[in-house]
Amino acid sequence: MDNLIEIRWHGRGGQGAKTASLLLADAAFNTGKYIQGFPEYGPERMGAPLTAYNRISTAPITIHSNIYEPDYVVVVDDTLLEAVDVTAGLKKTGGIVINTTKSAEYLHQVLKGYEGNIYTIDAKKVSMETLGNYFPNTPMLAAIVKVSGVMTDDELLSDMENSFKHKFAKKPEVIEGNMKALKVALKEVHAV
């Protein structure tokens, strides 16, 4: 399949991992790509682990299953690193993006020898500074776009501004904070 990129998201209910995966799908679609974005739930409750998926391609996507060998993994909650095998099937040519402040040594140990690229961002810090509350999904969305290159930074920012204007039409104050969170996160994601 032409330029197919598969992304698996790991988060907990209420953190916005599902929403971020759907926002990524919408943004990629608006850049002319073929997309899939879908969640997989366990027990549907706040704080329960959940997985979401994205497929993004320049050609029609004919696969309709979960993603077992992702190019990229996004970990929205670093407590999942010890609870879930987040690197299962993860390709060495891709990478993992983790919302964490943990040390590189800890990450290498808990990721059990994963040999691909590891990226981190302190999404809590970014969201607290830009949104005044802990909403990790917006910074994590920007981080995976930066790392994966599924679209340019400008394409993401333009699309998300339009999306936020529609979504938050009655709360315009929210738009500025979310846009700032995206811009800061694009600069704050780093390779370990």
CSV table of C-alpha atoms in Angstrom, one decimal:
chain,number,residue,atom,x,y,z
A,1,MET,CA,0.0,0.0,0.0
A,2,ASP,CA,1.4,3.4,-0.9
A,3,ASN,CA,2.9,5.2,2.0
A,4,LEU,CA,0.7,3.5,4.5
A,5,ILE,CA,1.4,4.6,8.1
A,6,GLU,CA,-0.1,2.8,11.0
A,7,ILE,CA,-0.3,4.3,14.5
A,8,ARG,CA,-1.5,2.7,17.7
A,9,TRP,CA,-2.5,4.9,20.6
A,10,HIS,CA,-2.4,3.8,24.3
A,11,GLY,CA,-4.2,5.8,26.9
A,12,ARG,CA,-6.7,5.7,29.7
A,13,GLY,CA,-10.4,6.6,29.4
A,14,GLY,CA,-10.9,10.3,29.8
A,15,GLN,CA,-7.4,11.4,28.6
A,16,GLY,CA,-8.5,12.0,25.0
A,17,ALA,CA,-6.5,9.4,23.2
A,18,LYS,CA,-9.5,8.3,21.2
A,19,THR,CA,-10.3,12.0,20.4
A,20,ALA,CA,-6.8,12.7,19.3
A,21,SER,CA,-6.7,9.7,17.0
A,22,LEU,CA,-10.0,10.9,15.4
A,23,LEU,CA,-8.6,14.4,15.1
A,24,LEU,CA,-5.5,13.1,13.4
A,25,ALA,CA,-7.7,11.1,11.0
A,26,ASP,CA,-9.8,14.2,10.1
A,27,ALA,CA,-6.7,16.3,9.6
A,28,ALA,CA,-5.0,13.7,7.4
A,29,PHE,CA,-8.2,13.4,5.4
A,30,ASN,CA,-8.3,17.1,4.9
A,31,THR,CA,-4.8,16.9,3.4
A,32,GLY,CA,-6.1,14.5,0.7
A,33,LYS,CA,-5.1,11.2,2.4
A,34,TYR,CA,-7.1,8.1,2.9
A,35,ILE,CA,-7.6,7.4,6.6
A,36,GLN,CA,-9.0,5.2,9.3
A,37,GLY,CA,-9.4,6.2,12.9
A,38,PHE,CA,-11.0,3.9,15.4
A,39,PRO,CA,-10.9,3.0,19.1
A,40,GLU,CA,-10.9,-0.4,20.9
A,41,TYR,CA,-12.3,-0.5,24.4
A,42,GLY,CA,-12.0,-2.8,27.3
A,43,PRO,CA,-14.4,-2.0,30.2
A,44,GLU,CA,-15.8,1.4,29.2
A,45,ARG,CA,-15.0,3.5,32.3
A,46,MET,CA,-12.9,6.5,33.2
A,47,GLY,CA,-9.3,5.6,33.7
A,48,ALA,CA,-9.5,2.1,32.1
A,49,PRO,CA,-6.8,1.4,29.5
A,50,LEU,CA,-7.9,1.9,25.9
A,51,THR,CA,-6.3,1.5,22.5
A,52,ALA,CA,-7.1,3.6,19.4
A,53,TYR,CA,-5.7,3.2,15.9
A,54,ASN,CA,-5.0,5.3,12.8
A,55,ARG,CA,-4.2,4.2,9.2
A,56,ILE,CA,-3.1,7.0,6.9
A,57,SER,CA,-2.2,6.4,3.2
A,58,THR,CA,-2.0,8.1,-0.2
A,59,ALA,CA,-4.0,5.2,-1.6
A,60,PRO,CA,-7.3,3.6,-0.7
A,61,ILE,CA,-7.0,1.5,2.5
A,62,THR,CA,-8.5,-2.0,2.1
A,63,ILE,CA,-7.4,-3.4,5.5
A,64,HIS,CA,-10.1,-3.5,8.1
A,65,SER,CA,-8.6,-4.9,11.3
A,66,ASN,CA,-6.8,-3.7,14.4
A,67,ILE,CA,-3.2,-2.8,13.9
A,68,TYR,CA,-0.7,-5.4,15.0
A,69,GLU,CA,2.6,-4.1,13.6
A,70,PRO,CA,2.3,-0.3,13.9
A,71,ASP,CA,4.9,2.1,12.5
A,72,TYR,CA,4.4,4.4,15.5
A,73,VAL,CA,2.9,4.1,19.0
A,74,VAL,CA,1.7,7.0,21.1
A,75,VAL,CA,1.6,6.5,24.9
A,76,VAL,CA,-0.6,9.2,26.5
A,77,ASP,CA,-0.2,7.9,30.0
A,78,ASP,CA,3.3,6.6,31.1
A,79,THR,CA,1.8,4.4,33.8
A,80,LEU,CA,0.8,2.1,31.0
A,81,LEU,CA,4.4,1.4,30.2
A,82,GLU,CA,4.5,-1.2,33.0
A,83,ALA,CA,0.9,-2.4,32.6
A,84,VAL,CA,0.7,-2.9,28.8
A,85,ASP,CA,3.2,-4.2,26.2
A,86,VAL,CA,3.2,-0.9,24.3
A,87,THR,CA,6.0,-2.0,22.0
A,88,ALA,CA,4.2,-5.2,20.9
A,89,GLY,CA,4.7,-5.5,17.1
A,90,LEU,CA,6.2,-2.0,16.9
A,91,LYS,CA,8.5,-1.7,13.9
A,92,LYS,CA,12.1,-0.8,14.5
A,93,THR,CA,11.9,1.6,11.6
A,94,GLY,CA,9.2,3.7,13.3
A,95,GLY,CA,9.1,5.0,16.8
A,96,ILE,CA,7.3,5.5,20.1
A,97,VAL,CA,6.1,8.8,21.5
A,98,ILE,CA,5.6,8.9,25.2
A,99,ASN,CA,4.1,11.5,27.5
A,100,THR,CA,6.6,11.3,30.3
A,101,THR,CA,9.3,13.0,32.4
A,102,LYS,CA,10.9,9.7,33.2
A,103,SER,CA,14.7,9.2,32.5
A,104,ALA,CA,16.1,7.7,29.3
A,105,GLU,CA,17.5,4.8,31.4
A,106,TYR,CA,14.1,4.0,32.8
A,107,LEU,CA,12.4,4.1,29.4
A,108,HIS,CA,15.0,1.8,27.8
A,109,GLN,CA,14.5,-0.6,30.7
A,110,VAL,CA,10.7,-0.6,30.7
A,111,LEU,CA,10.5,-0.8,26.9
A,112,LYS,CA,12.4,-4.2,27.1
A,113,GLY,CA,15.1,-3.5,24.5
A,114,TYR,CA,13.0,-1.8,21.9
A,115,GLU,CA,15.5,-0.8,19.2
A,116,GLY,CA,13.6,1.9,17.4
A,117,ASN,CA,13.3,5.6,18.0
A,118,ILE,CA,12.0,6.8,21.4
A,119,TYR,CA,10.5,10.3,21.7
A,120,THR,CA,9.2,12.0,24.8
A,121,ILE,CA,7.2,15.1,25.5
A,122,ASP,CA,5.9,16.4,28.8
A,123,ALA,CA,2.3,16.8,27.7
A,124,LYS,CA,1.2,17.7,31.2
A,125,LYS,CA,3.6,20.7,31.4
A,126,VAL,CA,2.6,21.8,27.9
A,127,SER,CA,-1.2,21.6,28.6
A,128,MET,CA,-1.0,23.2,32.0
A,129,GLU,CA,1.0,26.1,30.6
A,130,THR,CA,-1.2,26.6,27.5
A,131,LEU,CA,-4.6,25.4,28.6
A,132,GLY,CA,-4.5,25.8,32.4
A,133,ASN,CA,-5.5,22.2,32.9
A,134,TYR,CA,-4.3,18.7,32.1
A,135,PHE,CA,-5.5,17.7,28.6
A,136,PRO,CA,-2.7,15.6,27.2
A,137,ASN,CA,-4.4,14.8,23.9
A,138,THR,CA,-3.6,18.1,22.1
A,139,PRO,CA,0.1,18.0,22.8
A,140,MET,CA,0.3,14.3,21.9
A,141,LEU,CA,-1.5,14.9,18.6
A,142,ALA,CA,1.1,17.5,17.7
A,143,ALA,CA,4.0,15.2,18.8
A,144,ILE,CA,2.9,12.3,16.7
A,145,VAL,CA,2.5,14.5,13.6
A,146,LYS,CA,6.0,15.9,14.2
A,147,VAL,CA,7.6,12.5,14.6
A,148,SER,CA,5.7,10.6,11.9
A,149,GLY,CA,5.6,13.3,9.3
A,150,VAL,CA,2.1,12.3,8.2
A,151,MET,CA,1.5,16.0,7.4
A,152,THR,CA,3.4,19.2,7.7
A,153,ASP,CA,3.3,21.3,10.9
A,154,ASP,CA,1.5,24.1,8.9
A,155,GLU,CA,-1.1,21.6,7.5
A,156,LEU,CA,-1.8,20.4,11.1
A,157,LEU,CA,-2.1,23.9,12.5
A,158,SER,CA,-4.3,25.2,9.7
A,159,ASP,CA,-6.6,22.2,9.9
A,160,MET,CA,-6.8,22.2,13.7
A,161,GLU,CA,-7.6,25.9,13.8
A,162,ASN,CA,-10.5,25.3,11.5
A,163,SER,CA,-11.6,22.3,13.5
A,164,PHE,CA,-11.4,24.1,16.8
A,165,LYS,CA,-13.3,27.1,15.4
A,166,HIS,CA,-16.1,24.8,14.5
A,167,LYS,CA,-15.9,22.6,17.7
A,168,PHE,CA,-15.6,25.5,20.1
A,169,ALA,CA,-17.7,28.1,18.3
A,170,LYS,CA,-19.4,29.0,21.6
A,171,LYS,CA,-16.1,29.0,23.6
A,172,PRO,CA,-13.6,31.0,21.5
A,173,GLU,CA,-11.3,31.3,24.5
A,174,VAL,CA,-10.5,27.6,24.2
A,175,ILE,CA,-9.3,27.9,20.6
A,176,GLU,CA,-6.3,30.1,21.5
A,177,GLY,CA,-5.1,27.7,24.2
A,178,ASN,CA,-5.4,24.6,22.1
A,179,MET,CA,-3.5,26.3,19.2
A,180,LYS,CA,-0.8,27.4,21.6
A,181,ALA,CA,-0.6,23.8,22.9
A,182,LEU,CA,-0.1,22.5,19.4
A,183,LYS,CA,2.6,25.0,18.6
A,184,VAL,CA,4.5,24.4,21.8
A,185,ALA,CA,4.2,20.6,21.5
A,186,LEU,CA,5.7,20.7,18.0
A,187,LYS,CA,8.8,22.2,19.5
A,188,GLU,CA,8.9,20.2,22.8
A,189,VAL,CA,8.9,16.6,21.4
A,190,HIS,CA,12.5,15.2,21.6
A,191,ALA,CA,14.3,12.0,20.8
A,192,VAL,CA,15.7,10.1,23.8
